[in-house]
PDB file of C-alpha atoms in Angstrom:
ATOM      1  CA  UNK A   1      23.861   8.714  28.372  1.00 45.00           C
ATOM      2  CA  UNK A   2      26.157   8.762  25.142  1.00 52.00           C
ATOM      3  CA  UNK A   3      24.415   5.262  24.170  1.00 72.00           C
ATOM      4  CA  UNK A   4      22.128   5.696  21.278  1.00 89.00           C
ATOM      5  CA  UNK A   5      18.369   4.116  22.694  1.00 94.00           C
ATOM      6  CA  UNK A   6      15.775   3.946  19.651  1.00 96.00           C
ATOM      7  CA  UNK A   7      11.933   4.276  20.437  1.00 97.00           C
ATOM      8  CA  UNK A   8       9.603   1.491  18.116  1.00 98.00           C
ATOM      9  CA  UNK A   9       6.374   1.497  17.580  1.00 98.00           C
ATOM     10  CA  UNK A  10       4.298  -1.016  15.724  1.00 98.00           C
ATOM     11  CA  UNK A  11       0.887  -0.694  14.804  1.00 96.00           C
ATOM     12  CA  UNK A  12      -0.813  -3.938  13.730  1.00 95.00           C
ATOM     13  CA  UNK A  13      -3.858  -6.417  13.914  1.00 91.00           C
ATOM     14  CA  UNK A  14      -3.932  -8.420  17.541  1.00 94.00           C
ATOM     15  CA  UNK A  15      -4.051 -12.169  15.726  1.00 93.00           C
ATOM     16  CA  UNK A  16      -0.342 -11.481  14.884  1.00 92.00           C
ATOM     17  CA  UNK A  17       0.618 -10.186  18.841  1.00 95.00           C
ATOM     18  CA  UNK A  18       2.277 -14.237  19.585  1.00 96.00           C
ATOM     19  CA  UNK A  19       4.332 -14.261  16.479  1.00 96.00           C
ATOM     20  CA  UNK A  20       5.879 -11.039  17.271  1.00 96.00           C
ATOM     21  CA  UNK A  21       6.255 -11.170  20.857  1.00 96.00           C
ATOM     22  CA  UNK A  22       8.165 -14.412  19.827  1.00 96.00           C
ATOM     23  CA  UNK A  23      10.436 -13.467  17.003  1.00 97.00           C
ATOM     24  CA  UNK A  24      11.407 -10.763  18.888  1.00 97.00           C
ATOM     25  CA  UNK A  25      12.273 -12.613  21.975  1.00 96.00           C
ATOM     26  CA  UNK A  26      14.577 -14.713  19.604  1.00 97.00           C
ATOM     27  CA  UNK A  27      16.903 -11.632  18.663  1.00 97.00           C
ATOM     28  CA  UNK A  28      17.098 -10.792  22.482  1.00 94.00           C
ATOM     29  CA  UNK A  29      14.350  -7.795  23.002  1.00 94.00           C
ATOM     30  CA  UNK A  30      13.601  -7.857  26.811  1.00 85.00           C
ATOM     31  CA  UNK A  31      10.602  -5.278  27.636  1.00 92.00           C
ATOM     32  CA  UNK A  32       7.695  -4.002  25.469  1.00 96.00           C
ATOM     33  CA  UNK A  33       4.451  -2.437  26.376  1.00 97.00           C
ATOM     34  CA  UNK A  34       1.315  -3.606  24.423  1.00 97.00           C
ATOM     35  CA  UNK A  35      -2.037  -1.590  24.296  1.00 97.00           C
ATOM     36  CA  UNK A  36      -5.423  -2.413  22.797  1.00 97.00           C
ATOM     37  CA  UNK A  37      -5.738   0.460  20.231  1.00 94.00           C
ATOM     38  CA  UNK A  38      -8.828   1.829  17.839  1.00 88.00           C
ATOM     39  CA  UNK A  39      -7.369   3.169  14.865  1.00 83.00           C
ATOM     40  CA  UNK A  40      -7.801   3.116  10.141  1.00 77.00           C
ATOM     41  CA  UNK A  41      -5.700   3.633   7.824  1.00 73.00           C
ATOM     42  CA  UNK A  42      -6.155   3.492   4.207  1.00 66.00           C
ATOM     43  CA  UNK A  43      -9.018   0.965   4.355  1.00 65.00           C
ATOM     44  CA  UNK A  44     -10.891   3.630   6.554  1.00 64.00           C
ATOM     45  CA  UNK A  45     -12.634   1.071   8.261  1.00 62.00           C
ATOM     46  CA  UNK A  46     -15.171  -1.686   6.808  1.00 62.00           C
ATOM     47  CA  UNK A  47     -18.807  -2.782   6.996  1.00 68.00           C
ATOM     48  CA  UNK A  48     -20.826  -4.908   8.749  1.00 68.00           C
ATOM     49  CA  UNK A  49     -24.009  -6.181   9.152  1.00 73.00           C
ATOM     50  CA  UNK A  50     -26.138  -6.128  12.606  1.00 72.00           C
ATOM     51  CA  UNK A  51     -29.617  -8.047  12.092  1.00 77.00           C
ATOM     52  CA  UNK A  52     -29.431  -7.415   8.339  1.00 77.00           C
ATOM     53  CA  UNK A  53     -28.811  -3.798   8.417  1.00 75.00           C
ATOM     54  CA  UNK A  54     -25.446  -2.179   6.909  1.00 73.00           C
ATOM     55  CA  UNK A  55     -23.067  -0.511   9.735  1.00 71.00           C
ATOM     56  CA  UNK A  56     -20.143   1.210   9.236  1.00 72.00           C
ATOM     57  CA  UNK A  57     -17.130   0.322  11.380  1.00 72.00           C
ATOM     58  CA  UNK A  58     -14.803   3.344  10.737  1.00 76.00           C
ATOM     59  CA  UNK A  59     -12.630   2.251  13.886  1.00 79.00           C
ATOM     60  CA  UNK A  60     -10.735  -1.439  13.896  1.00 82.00           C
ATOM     61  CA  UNK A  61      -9.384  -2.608  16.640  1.00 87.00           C
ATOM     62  CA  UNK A  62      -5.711  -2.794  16.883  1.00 92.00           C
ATOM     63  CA  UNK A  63      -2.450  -3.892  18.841  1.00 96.00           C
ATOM     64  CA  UNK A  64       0.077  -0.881  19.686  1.00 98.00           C
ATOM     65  CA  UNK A  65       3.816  -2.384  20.932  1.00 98.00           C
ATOM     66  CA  UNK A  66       5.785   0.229  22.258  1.00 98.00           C
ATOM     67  CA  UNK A  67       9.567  -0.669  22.241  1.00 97.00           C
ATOM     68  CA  UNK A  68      12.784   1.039  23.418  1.00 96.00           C
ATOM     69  CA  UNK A  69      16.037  -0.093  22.570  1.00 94.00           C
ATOM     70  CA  UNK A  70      19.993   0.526  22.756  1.00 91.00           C
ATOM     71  CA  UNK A  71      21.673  -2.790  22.455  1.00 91.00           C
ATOM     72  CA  UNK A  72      19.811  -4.363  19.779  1.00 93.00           C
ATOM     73  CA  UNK A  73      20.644  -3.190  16.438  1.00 94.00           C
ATOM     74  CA  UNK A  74      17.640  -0.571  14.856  1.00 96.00           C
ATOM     75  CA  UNK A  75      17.519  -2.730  11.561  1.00 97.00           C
ATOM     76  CA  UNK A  76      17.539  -6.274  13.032  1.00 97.00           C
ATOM     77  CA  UNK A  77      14.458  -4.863  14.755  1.00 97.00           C
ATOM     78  CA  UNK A  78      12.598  -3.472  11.886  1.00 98.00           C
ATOM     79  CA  UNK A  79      13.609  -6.987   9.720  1.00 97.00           C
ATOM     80  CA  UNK A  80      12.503  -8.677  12.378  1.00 97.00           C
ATOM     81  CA  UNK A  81       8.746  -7.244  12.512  1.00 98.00           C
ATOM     82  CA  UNK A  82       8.495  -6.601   9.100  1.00 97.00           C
ATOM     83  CA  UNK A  83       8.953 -10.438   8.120  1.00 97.00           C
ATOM     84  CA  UNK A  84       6.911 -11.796  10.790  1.00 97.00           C
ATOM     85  CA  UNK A  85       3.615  -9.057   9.726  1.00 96.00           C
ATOM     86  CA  UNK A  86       3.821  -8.826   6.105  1.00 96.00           C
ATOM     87  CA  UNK A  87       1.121 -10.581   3.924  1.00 93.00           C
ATOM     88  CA  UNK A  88       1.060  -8.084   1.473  1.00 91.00           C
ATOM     89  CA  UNK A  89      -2.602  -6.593   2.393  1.00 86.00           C
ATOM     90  CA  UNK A  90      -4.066  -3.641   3.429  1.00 82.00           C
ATOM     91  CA  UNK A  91      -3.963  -3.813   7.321  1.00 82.00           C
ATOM     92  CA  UNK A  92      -0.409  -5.094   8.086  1.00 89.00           C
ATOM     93  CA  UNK A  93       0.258  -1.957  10.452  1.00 92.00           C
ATOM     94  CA  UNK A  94       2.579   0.463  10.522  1.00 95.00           C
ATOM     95  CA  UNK A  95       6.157   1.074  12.029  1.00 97.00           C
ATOM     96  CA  UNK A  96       7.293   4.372  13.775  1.00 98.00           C
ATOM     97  CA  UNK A  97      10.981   4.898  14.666  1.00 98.00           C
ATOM     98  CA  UNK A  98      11.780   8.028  17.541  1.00 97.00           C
ATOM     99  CA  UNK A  99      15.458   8.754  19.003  1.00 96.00           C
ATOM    100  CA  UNK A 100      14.785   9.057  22.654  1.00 95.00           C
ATOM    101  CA  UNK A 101      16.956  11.191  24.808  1.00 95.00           C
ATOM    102  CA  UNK A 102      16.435   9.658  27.630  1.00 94.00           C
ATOM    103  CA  UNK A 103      14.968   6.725  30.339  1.00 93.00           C
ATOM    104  CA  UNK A 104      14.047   7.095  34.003  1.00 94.00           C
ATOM    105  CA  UNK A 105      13.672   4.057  36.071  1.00 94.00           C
ATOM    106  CA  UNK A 106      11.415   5.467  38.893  1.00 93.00           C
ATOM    107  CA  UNK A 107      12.220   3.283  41.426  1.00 95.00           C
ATOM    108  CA  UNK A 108      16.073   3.477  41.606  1.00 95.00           C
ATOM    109  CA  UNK A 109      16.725   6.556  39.517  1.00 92.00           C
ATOM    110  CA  UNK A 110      18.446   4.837  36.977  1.00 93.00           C
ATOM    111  CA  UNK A 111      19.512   6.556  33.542  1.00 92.00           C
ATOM    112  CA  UNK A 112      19.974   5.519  29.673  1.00 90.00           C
ATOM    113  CA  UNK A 113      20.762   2.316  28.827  1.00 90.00           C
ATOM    114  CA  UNK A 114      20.723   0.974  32.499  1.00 91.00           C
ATOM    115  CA  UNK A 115      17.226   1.915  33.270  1.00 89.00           C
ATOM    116  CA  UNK A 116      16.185  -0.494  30.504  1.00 86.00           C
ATOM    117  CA  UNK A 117      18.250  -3.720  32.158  1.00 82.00           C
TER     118      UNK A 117
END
């Protein structure tokens, strides 16, 4: 378990899921988990208008990809998603890097950096 493994999460809107999941199959990221998530930021959420009356959205609907790596390098990552999501607007997402300790493959007991082959 001396290999370093890096937790990633990215927080952003689900029109830009392909063109990640992509670019980071290109630098050799194998496994991610992606969840539909309701979250706001700065923006705090918009309005909209339901048969001509004002409603407040306070919760957008967003895409949360979970990633956990050892062999591909921490900034080649974060390059990686930060070119492919910026446009320079409120609503890009968000990036959150975690050391992990560990990783448990259930089914064959597997530790570190081989439970993630």
């Amino acid at each position: 378990m001396s290999e370093a493994m890096t937790k990633v999460d990215i927080i952003t809107s689900p029109n830009r899921l392909d063109d990640l999941i992509d670019a980071l199959n290109k630098i050799g990221v194998t496994g991610m988990t992606v969840s539909n998530v309701l979250g706001c930021g700065v923006q705090r959420g918009h309005k909209e208008y339901y048969r001509g009356m004002p409603v407040d959205i306070k919760l957008l609907s967003k895409i949360k990809i979970e990633i956990v790596i050892c062999e591909v390098p921490v900034d080649l990552l974060l390059d990686t998603v930060k070119s492919v999501l910026h446009t320079g607007n409120i609503g890009d997402g968000k990036i959150f890097v975690y050391d992990v300790m560990n990783v448990i493959r259930i089914s064959n007991g597997a530790e570190g950096k081989d439970a993630l082959k």
